[in-house]
Amino acid sequence: MQTSTQNKTNLEVPKKFVYYFAAGEAEGNATMKNVLGGKGANLAEMTSIGLNVPPGFTISTDICAHFYAEGGKLPDWVKPSVLEALTKMEAKIGKKFGDVENPLLVSVRSGARASMPGMMDTILNLGLNDQTVEGLAKSSNNPRFAWDSYRRFIQMYSDVVLEMNSSLLEVTLEDLKAEKGVHNDTELTAEDLKSLVKKFKALVQQMTGKSFPNDPLEQLWGAVSAVFRSWNTPRAITYRELHDIPADWGTAVNVQSMVFGNLGEDSATGVAFTRNPSTGERKFYGEFLVNAQGEDVVAGIRTPQPISLLKEVMPQAYKELEDNYFKLENYFKDMQDIEFTIERNKLWMLQTRNGKRTAKAALQIACDMIDEKMITEEEAILRIDPASLDQLLHPTLDPQAQKTILAKGLPASPGGVCGQVVFTPEDAVELKEKGQKVILVRVETSPEDIAGMVAAQGILTSRGGMTSHAAVVARGMGKCCVAGCSEVEVNYTNETFKAKGYVIKKGDIITLDGSTGEIYLGEVKTIEPKLDGAFSRLMAIADRVRRLKVRANADTPTDAKTARDFGAEGIGLCRTEHMFFGEDRIDAVREMIIAETSNEREKALVKLLPMQREDFYQLFKIMDGFPVTIRLLDPPLHEFVPHSDSEIAELAKRINYDENRLKHKIHSLHEFNPMLGHRGCRLAITYPEIYQMQARAIAEAAAQFVKEGKKLVPEIMIPLVATAKELEILREQTVAVVEQVQKEQNVKYDYQVGTMIELPRAAVTAHEIARHADFFSFGTNDLTQTTLGLSRDDSSRFLGSYVSHGILPKDPFVSIDQIGVGTLVKTGVDLGRQAKGNLKIGVCGEHGGDPSSIQFFENVNLDYVSCSPYRVPIARLAAARSKLQRSH
Ligand code: PEP
Ligand code: MG
């Protein structure tokens, strides 16, 4: 019976929080991930669909919140339900927990809603003590196995539950091996292991001041608590932040009867993917180890064998495994990542989950599954995480480049990267902060290394397989990784590694090819990726599904070309100021800025006019009829002038200007709050000649383009408008210039004059502004800055802690603050369209390339999003998903 006692905190006690599963009976199912975590939900489901799953139960994620509410203590009211499930398990299996003759041993594992590989803790062989170990020795008829299980349990428990320094026990084990003159753990005898257990227990007593718990129930409560505690370890927190997993989800705890892959040569353990997680190829893919426990495979301590060999070693179990994977794929309609154990030739399924994969594999698998009629085209779109496409857009090594190969390991996660070698995650983080590129080299990685893995360009390990921690985590991050490179001899003490006679020191440059597993000396040239058939096919489906148009923010012909190649349907923002920094023109810009009369200003502008005209013409040409939105000058003028005395002196000489006068002029441009100062349309209200020159350059470029027989509707955009009157004045002046040019050139074409909505006042008076605008484009960068009163240049220093304190769900400059800034966007859209029903509205702030912001822009009926060229494919896919997931 489940208790419903009132808890001493305000959290409500759930009616049910322990879910039992055993052959033929499962209280949970795959849809209950929120309650049972991914692992627990799928264990229940596998049990229900008839696969062999060791019996057990899941303590729900709700209890994690209660655990923390009670100050990191398992509430007493949880225990009776756990004991009740344990009793059911005992009856099912015919073994008793703590029984000295034939003891039931359990594993205790974490399992959150979203999979967090290796981030949280696991304890195996729980239930062993000085008495039950003898029972296990007898019942398994294998004393060596029993003592080995016991010493493993003490090691794990001391590390995870007692939080002892795990290397102490590890060193004791190594010392014993040295004393016995053996290399492998497997060469230690039962007697050796027995003496090891004794030493371990003495160490525990010495380090913790308490004896190792002998009572299996005490062990169980300790382990369950430790798993809940592991939800909040620094590495789990880093992983959650990286993957946007909310802190309040919590983890579930799975307690399951142990099965053993280390009972001898007829036992094994392994992990496998139903398709290749790197390439997507439809082929069973995985690794196993004979006579081993699961942790040996995942931890990458022994190098495992490919799954294809299992067919030869244990044909019966392999056949069943293959049947299971077909069943699981068909049931979950997705590629599965499974863990299994074979105990004395009997196959047990320990876990299944949707497998993590590279973006390349995700696209291939989605396309194959459409062809296999397993999923629809729309489902395929929903399968691909738009942000993951980033991985495909990264460079690979140039096959033509000269290379000196150092070693070859496993191609764990694709991409070509180079950087300085570092051996510790701390060094990786430190150098990354200094703007350096680093390759993290480790014997193997563990979850503690996560921050270093994030900081590194790529990861190289000398041990571990394709499913080792390094490989799985790097793939999830889309980070290049070469794993299990045994030719590399790492020496942490000297911070060097040896390979092919070379000695590579910390700070030396190497290059990794994560697609072949090769490692090269020095820097190797990289090339841009070519996108394959699956990419184009899914993009075509996305384009068919989506409503939002996708444009790019592009200021140069190169950007514009990249944007077109990635499928942009126009330019949503050309920041003309970026064109002002060219070496051939910056001095003319400066002359324009320091001009004291309109006449002087116009003289400088005349120099700029032909250059701007050519800039715009090139963009029109590349965009070939797609819309091009050109924003007139926006930043404060002081951004264009030099500030040091020597630079000012040089400029004075170049433009033949009095140095002191120039200094004085430049200092007079100083503003205390330039972002709220004399910038945007305010510049044009005081110096109308600047926008007039730009409008003329656009109009003349368009005239030339149209005269060549091509179609174009240029869009001229006025930034930082706060009042309708500003736009009214500037529109009138712009229109006058364009009409004048059309008359001079005797050509007629349509054009539009619109504005950015990037100030709160503009958003809430959008109905007035709309009267003078042909289009709106939301500048959500400035709108975020001005709505939250957060400087876009300075706030990154503390925004991280705002997010980790849960004050803001995400950095609002990355993902739109929907209830704040978003409400202004929605208001602006509604008011704007009330005044002008057909008003075209887009967004060109950074949020235009962020998938969750795109969902918001879809929901409020924008016409287009505009983002940086490399994000265009991401935006196309995100737009399609947003349409499919639209809530109304
Ligand atoms: C914006 O403010 O969102 C915008 C696109 O303009 P900029 O980033 O150039 O200020
Ligand atoms: Mg802006």
GROMACS .gro file of C-alpha atoms in nm, residues 757 778-785 787-788 808-826 842-860 862 865:
model
   51
  757ILE     CA    1   1.091   4.766  -3.443
  778PHE     CA    2   1.185   4.318  -3.534
  779GLY     CA    3   1.535   4.397  -3.410
  780THR     CA    4   1.511   4.166  -3.114
  781ASN     CA    5   1.872   4.230  -3.010
  782ASP     CA    6   1.806   4.593  -2.929
  783LEU     CA    7   1.451   4.516  -2.823
  784THR     CA    8   1.586   4.269  -2.565
  785GLN     CA    9   1.848   4.518  -2.452
  787THR     CA   10   1.313   4.591  -2.266
  788LEU     CA   11   1.519   4.419  -1.999
  808LEU     CA   12   1.582   3.361  -1.648
  809PRO     CA   13   1.518   3.031  -1.824
  810LYS     CA   14   1.782   3.102  -2.090
  811ASP     CA   15   2.010   3.380  -2.206
  812PRO     CA   16   1.752   3.625  -2.350
  813PHE     CA   17   1.995   3.735  -2.620
  814VAL     CA   18   2.006   3.378  -2.749
  815SER     CA   19   1.648   3.264  -2.706
  816ILE     CA   20   1.371   3.519  -2.695
  817ASP     CA   21   1.226   3.611  -2.357
  818GLN     CA   22   0.878   3.509  -2.462
  819ILE     CA   23   0.669   3.662  -2.188
  820GLY     CA   24   0.859   3.991  -2.181
  821VAL     CA   25   1.014   4.081  -2.514
  822GLY     CA   26   0.783   3.834  -2.686
  823THR     CA   27   0.476   4.017  -2.560
  824LEU     CA   28   0.611   4.336  -2.717
  825VAL     CA   29   0.667   4.151  -3.044
  826LYS     CA   30   0.312   4.018  -3.038
  842GLY     CA   31   0.990   3.968  -4.004
  843VAL     CA   32   1.262   3.944  -3.744
  844CYS     CA   33   1.633   4.002  -3.796
  845GLY     CA   34   1.776   3.986  -3.442
  846GLU     CA   35   1.991   3.684  -3.349
  847HIS     CA   36   1.675   3.508  -3.238
  848GLY     CA   37   1.585   3.459  -3.602
  849GLY     CA   38   1.819   3.156  -3.604
  850ASP     CA   39   1.721   3.008  -3.269
  851PRO     CA   40   1.483   2.710  -3.295
  852SER     CA   41   1.270   2.783  -2.987
  853SER     CA   42   1.241   3.151  -3.078
  854ILE     CA   43   1.137   3.047  -3.429
  855GLN     CA   44   0.850   2.849  -3.278
  856PHE     CA   45   0.741   3.170  -3.109
  857PHE     CA   46   0.767   3.371  -3.434
  858GLU     CA   47   0.559   3.107  -3.610
  859ASN     CA   48   0.294   3.130  -3.339
  860VAL     CA   49   0.267   3.509  -3.367
  862LEU     CA   50   0.556   3.666  -3.862
  865VAL     CA   51   1.290   3.511  -3.998
   0.00000   0.00000   0.00000
